[in-house]
Short mmCIF file of C-alpha atoms and ligand atoms in Angstrom, two decimals:
data_model
loop_
_atom_site.label_atom_id
_atom_site.label_comp_id
_atom_site.label_asym_id
_atom_site.label_seq_id
_atom_site.Cartn_x
_atom_site.Cartn_y
_atom_site.Cartn_z
CA MET A 1 -6.10 -14.73 4.67
CA ALA A 2 -7.28 -11.28 3.57
CA LEU A 3 -6.01 -8.52 6.07
CA THR A 4 -9.13 -7.29 8.00
CA PRO A 5 -9.64 -3.51 7.43
CA ASP A 6 -9.73 -1.33 10.65
CA TYR A 7 -9.75 2.05 9.04
CA ASP A 8 -13.26 3.11 10.24
CA SER A 9 -12.84 1.38 13.78
CA ASP A 10 -9.11 2.55 14.46
CA PRO A 11 -7.98 5.30 11.97
CA GLU A 12 -5.41 6.17 14.28
CA ARG A 13 -3.49 3.08 13.64
CA PHE A 14 -3.12 3.59 10.02
CA ARG A 15 -2.12 7.38 10.66
CA LEU A 16 0.48 5.88 13.09
CA ALA A 17 1.85 3.67 10.44
CA GLY A 18 2.24 6.71 7.94
CA ARG A 19 3.99 8.61 10.62
CA VAL A 20 6.36 5.86 11.55
CA THR A 21 7.30 5.37 7.80
CA ARG A 22 7.82 8.94 7.11
CA LYS A 23 9.93 9.63 10.34
CA TYR A 24 12.16 6.72 10.22
CA LEU A 25 12.71 6.04 6.36
CA ILE A 26 16.67 6.70 5.90
CA GLY A 27 18.13 7.65 2.60
CA ALA A 28 15.43 6.51 0.46
CA ARG A 29 12.25 8.03 -1.16
CA SER A 30 8.90 6.86 -0.23
CA LEU A 31 6.89 4.47 -2.14
CA HIS A 32 4.29 7.29 -2.93
CA ASP A 33 6.98 9.60 -4.08
CA HIS A 34 8.34 6.70 -6.23
CA ILE A 35 5.05 6.14 -7.82
CA ALA A 36 4.25 9.76 -8.38
CA SER A 37 7.62 10.19 -10.38
CA LYS A 38 6.58 6.97 -12.36
CA LEU A 39 3.29 8.38 -13.18
CA LEU A 40 4.94 11.75 -14.20
CA ASP A 41 7.33 10.13 -16.34
CA ALA A 42 4.70 7.95 -18.10
CA GLY A 43 3.01 11.13 -18.99
CA VAL A 44 -0.39 10.02 -17.83
CA SER A 45 -3.31 12.52 -17.45
CA ARG A 46 -5.96 10.73 -15.80
CA VAL A 47 -5.26 8.48 -12.59
CA LEU A 48 -7.40 6.54 -10.25
CA ASP A 49 -5.99 5.90 -6.93
CA ILE A 50 -7.79 2.56 -5.70
CA GLY A 51 -7.81 2.27 -1.83
CA CYS A 52 -6.65 5.86 -1.69
CA GLY A 53 -6.92 6.42 2.09
CA GLU A 54 -6.26 9.88 3.10
CA GLY A 55 -4.65 10.88 -0.16
CA ALA A 56 -0.96 10.11 0.39
CA LEU A 57 -0.29 9.62 -3.22
CA SER A 58 -2.02 12.93 -4.00
CA ALA A 59 0.23 14.59 -1.39
CA ALA A 60 3.32 13.06 -3.22
CA LEU A 61 2.59 14.70 -6.48
CA PRO A 62 3.92 18.25 -7.08
CA ALA A 63 1.12 20.89 -6.85
CA LEU A 64 1.41 21.76 -10.52
CA ALA A 65 1.50 18.32 -11.74
CA PRO A 66 -0.66 17.91 -14.74
CA LEU A 67 -2.57 14.71 -13.31
CA GLY A 68 -6.31 14.53 -12.81
CA LEU A 69 -6.07 12.17 -9.73
CA ALA A 70 -9.26 10.64 -8.41
CA GLY A 71 -9.48 8.50 -5.31
CA VAL A 72 -11.77 5.73 -4.36
CA ASP A 73 -11.79 4.00 -1.13
CA ALA A 74 -14.21 1.88 1.18
CA SER A 75 -13.51 3.96 4.33
CA ALA A 76 -15.76 6.93 4.87
CA THR A 77 -13.56 7.93 7.82
CA LEU A 78 -10.18 8.12 5.70
CA LEU A 79 -12.07 9.58 2.82
CA ARG A 80 -13.01 12.64 4.76
CA ALA A 81 -9.39 13.62 5.04
CA HIS A 82 -8.70 13.04 1.35
CA PRO A 83 -8.41 16.22 -0.66
CA GLY A 84 -10.47 14.98 -3.49
CA PRO A 85 -11.99 14.43 -5.96
CA ARG A 86 -12.86 11.05 -4.22
CA VAL A 87 -15.69 8.59 -3.93
CA GLN A 88 -16.72 5.82 -1.50
CA ALA A 89 -16.85 2.44 -3.33
CA ASP A 90 -15.68 -0.97 -3.21
CA ALA A 91 -12.53 -1.83 -5.31
CA GLY A 92 -14.51 -4.73 -6.89
CA ARG A 93 -17.14 -2.49 -8.27
CA LEU A 94 -15.72 0.76 -9.44
CA PRO A 95 -18.24 3.50 -10.22
CA PHE A 96 -16.51 4.49 -13.37
CA ARG A 97 -17.04 3.99 -17.16
CA ASP A 98 -14.81 1.68 -19.08
CA GLU A 99 -11.37 3.08 -20.20
CA ALA A 100 -11.91 6.24 -18.25
CA PHE A 101 -8.27 6.50 -16.94
CA ASP A 102 -4.68 6.34 -18.24
CA ALA A 103 -3.26 4.79 -14.92
CA ALA A 104 -4.66 3.08 -11.86
CA VAL A 105 -2.81 2.77 -8.65
CA ALA A 106 -3.22 0.34 -5.87
CA VAL A 107 -0.74 0.93 -2.90
CA ASN A 108 -0.88 -1.65 -0.09
CA MET A 109 -4.53 -2.33 -0.57
CA LEU A 110 -5.26 -5.66 -2.53
CA TYR A 111 -4.31 -7.72 0.50
CA HIS A 112 -7.50 -6.59 2.00
CA LEU A 113 -9.51 -8.52 -0.52
CA ASP A 114 -10.18 -12.31 -0.10
CA ASP A 115 -9.60 -12.65 -3.91
CA PRO A 116 -7.67 -9.56 -5.48
CA ARG A 117 -8.49 -10.65 -8.83
CA PRO A 118 -11.98 -9.18 -9.32
CA ALA A 119 -10.64 -5.80 -8.28
CA LEU A 120 -7.81 -6.33 -10.83
CA ARG A 121 -10.36 -7.07 -13.44
CA GLU A 122 -12.09 -3.75 -12.49
CA ALA A 123 -8.88 -1.84 -12.69
CA ARG A 124 -8.33 -3.22 -16.22
CA ARG A 125 -11.92 -2.41 -17.27
CA VAL A 126 -11.40 1.39 -16.25
CA LEU A 127 -8.08 1.65 -17.92
CA ALA A 128 -7.80 2.88 -21.54
CA PRO A 129 -6.00 0.51 -23.97
CA GLY A 130 -2.19 0.87 -23.09
CA GLY A 131 -3.13 2.20 -19.68
CA LEU A 132 -0.73 1.44 -16.70
CA LEU A 133 -1.53 -0.42 -13.48
CA LEU A 134 0.77 0.02 -10.55
CA ALA A 135 0.01 -2.20 -7.56
CA SER A 136 2.36 -2.64 -4.41
CA ALA A 137 2.75 -5.62 -2.31
CA ILE A 138 4.76 -6.66 0.93
CA CYS A 139 6.76 -9.85 1.44
CA ARG A 140 5.88 -12.26 3.97
CA ASN A 141 9.44 -12.12 5.26
CA ASP A 142 9.50 -8.38 5.53
CA SER A 143 11.15 -6.74 8.54
CA PRO A 144 13.12 -9.97 9.35
CA GLU A 145 15.14 -8.34 12.23
CA LEU A 146 11.75 -8.28 14.22
CA ALA A 147 11.19 -12.13 13.42
CA PRO A 148 12.08 -13.11 17.16
CA VAL A 149 9.04 -10.92 18.15
CA TRP A 150 6.76 -10.73 15.31
CA ARG A 151 6.05 -12.08 11.88
CA PRO A 152 3.71 -10.44 9.25
CA GLU A 153 0.56 -12.76 8.84
CA PRO A 154 0.42 -14.11 5.25
CA THR A 155 -2.14 -12.18 3.09
CA THR A 156 -3.95 -12.79 -0.24
CA PHE A 157 -1.68 -10.34 -2.09
CA ASP A 158 1.87 -10.77 -0.70
CA ALA A 159 4.89 -9.90 -2.99
CA GLU A 160 5.53 -13.62 -3.36
CA GLU A 161 2.22 -14.04 -5.39
CA ALA A 162 1.28 -10.59 -6.48
CA PRO A 163 3.09 -10.64 -9.81
CA ASP A 164 1.28 -13.88 -10.79
CA LEU A 165 -2.14 -12.53 -9.83
CA VAL A 166 -1.77 -9.32 -11.65
CA CYS A 167 -0.33 -11.47 -14.68
CA GLU A 168 -3.58 -13.64 -14.71
CA VAL A 169 -5.57 -10.63 -15.38
CA PHE A 170 -3.26 -8.41 -17.27
CA GLY A 171 -1.03 -11.05 -19.29
CA GLU A 172 2.13 -9.53 -18.76
CA VAL A 173 3.97 -7.70 -15.89
CA GLU A 174 6.98 -5.94 -14.93
CA VAL A 175 8.27 -6.15 -11.25
CA GLU A 176 10.34 -3.88 -9.34
CA ARG A 177 11.51 -5.43 -5.95
CA TRP A 178 13.00 -3.88 -2.90
CA ASP A 179 15.06 -5.63 -0.25
CA ALA A 180 17.15 -3.20 2.04
CA PRO A 181 17.36 -1.75 5.48
CA LEU A 182 15.33 1.26 4.46
CA ILE A 183 14.17 1.99 8.06
CA THR A 184 15.83 2.67 11.23
CA LEU A 185 13.86 2.58 14.51
CA PRO A 186 16.02 4.65 16.95
CA ASP A 187 14.52 3.31 20.22
CA ARG A 188 11.91 0.92 21.80
CA ALA A 189 9.12 3.54 21.68
CA ALA A 190 9.66 3.56 17.79
CA VAL A 191 9.77 -0.23 17.62
CA ARG A 192 6.50 -0.48 19.72
CA ASP A 193 4.98 2.10 17.30
CA TYR A 194 6.34 0.20 14.23
CA LEU A 195 4.61 -2.99 15.53
CA ILE A 196 1.34 -1.25 16.59
CA ALA A 197 1.21 0.17 12.95
CA ARG A 198 1.33 -3.49 11.86
CA HIS A 199 -1.54 -4.48 13.68
CA VAL A 200 0.11 -5.81 16.88
CA PRO A 201 -2.34 -5.00 19.74
CA ARG A 202 -0.80 -2.22 21.82
CA ALA A 203 0.05 -3.95 25.12
CA GLU A 204 1.59 -6.73 23.19
CA ALA A 205 3.72 -4.33 20.92
CA ALA A 206 5.06 -2.57 24.12
CA GLU A 207 5.97 -5.97 25.68
CA ALA A 208 7.53 -7.19 22.46
CA ALA A 209 9.63 -3.87 22.14
CA GLY A 210 10.98 -4.47 25.42
CA HIS A 211 12.81 -7.54 24.06
CA VAL A 212 14.34 -5.65 21.19
CA ARG A 213 17.77 -3.91 21.01
CA ALA A 214 17.43 -0.32 19.36
CA PRO A 215 18.55 1.32 17.34
CA LEU A 216 17.19 -1.24 15.01
CA PRO A 217 17.83 -1.21 11.29
CA VAL A 218 14.81 -2.81 9.52
CA THR A 219 14.73 -4.59 6.25
CA LYS A 220 11.95 -3.70 3.91
CA ARG A 221 10.97 -6.19 1.41
CA GLY A 222 8.19 -5.90 -1.08
CA CYS A 223 7.46 -5.33 -4.89
CA LEU A 224 5.74 -3.00 -7.23
CA VAL A 225 3.89 -4.77 -9.96
CA LEU A 226 3.46 -2.79 -13.23
CA ALA A 227 1.27 -3.97 -16.10
CA ARG A 228 -0.21 -2.46 -19.18
CA ARG A 229 -3.77 -3.01 -20.42
C1 SAM B 1 -2.97 0.26 3.83
S1 SAM B 1 -4.19 1.39 3.47
C2 SAM B 1 -3.53 2.32 2.12
C3 SAM B 1 -4.00 3.57 1.76
C4 SAM B 1 -3.45 4.42 0.74
N1 SAM B 1 -3.21 3.58 -0.57
C5 SAM B 1 -1.97 4.62 1.13
O1 SAM B 1 -0.95 4.21 0.52
O2 SAM B 1 -1.88 5.60 1.99
C6 SAM B 1 -5.58 0.36 2.53
C7 SAM B 1 -6.53 1.17 2.06
O3 SAM B 1 -7.38 0.25 1.37
C8 SAM B 1 -8.83 0.72 1.71
N2 SAM B 1 -9.71 -0.49 1.31
C9 SAM B 1 -9.71 -1.74 1.78
N3 SAM B 1 -10.47 -2.59 1.48
C10 SAM B 1 -11.08 -1.95 0.39
C11 SAM B 1 -11.96 -2.20 -0.79
N4 SAM B 1 -12.68 -3.42 -0.71
N5 SAM B 1 -12.47 -1.34 -1.59
C12 SAM B 1 -11.78 0.00 -1.66
N6 SAM B 1 -10.89 0.27 -0.66
C13 SAM B 1 -10.53 -0.51 0.20
C14 SAM B 1 -8.89 1.03 3.20
O4 SAM B 1 -10.00 1.69 3.42
C15 SAM B 1 -7.49 1.73 3.06
O5 SAM B 1 -7.64 3.14 2.88
#
């Protein structure tokens, strides 16, 4: 099932998720930093950030990066905090002309769509020939150390199926996977916040955190799918 967006009704949950990752990510660079460096290495100049949120990808780019980065997102609330340029629109109907971008990025957003393929087709449409798509996805067995108290709900764009879905639209893909204890939650408050960030209701998250021994290293599993138009 698609993950129901809550960005306009509960933007603080999304902001908490960002804070938890930034605070407890140990010895690894963030996914946004990784994608930013891939964009710079690829030498692209016009980038579309689909489901851009408040602009974490823009923030990861050096101030003088020679990139024209535009954001598109469905949430008016999150877009207000985006540095721009940005536009409110649905990923399934991008308000851009064909071949307008050299790269399109979708960080943890395609799992919100009942069927991610129309949005992938739109991303392909707005890419110039040879243009690069980067789409991230989370594994169904992410954070296995928390399995006794919580499991992620399966979504429509889990890392298990994401490469095949992108392949259906783009024809050929490259996949970078991660599977490592990238986060350490130092105490039960951090465990609670990590669960709230993952859509566990606040009272349930607090109760579940009480059953967890901290500090808790958490294994992050997911992938980045890369494809060329
Ligand atoms: C988990 S957040 C990721 C935000 C951003 N990519 C980041 O990494 O910080 C998912 C984003 O997708 C956006 N979104 C969800 N459904 C969408 C849709 N149909 N079209 C455009 N954006 C959508 C949400 O508003 C939210 O900003």
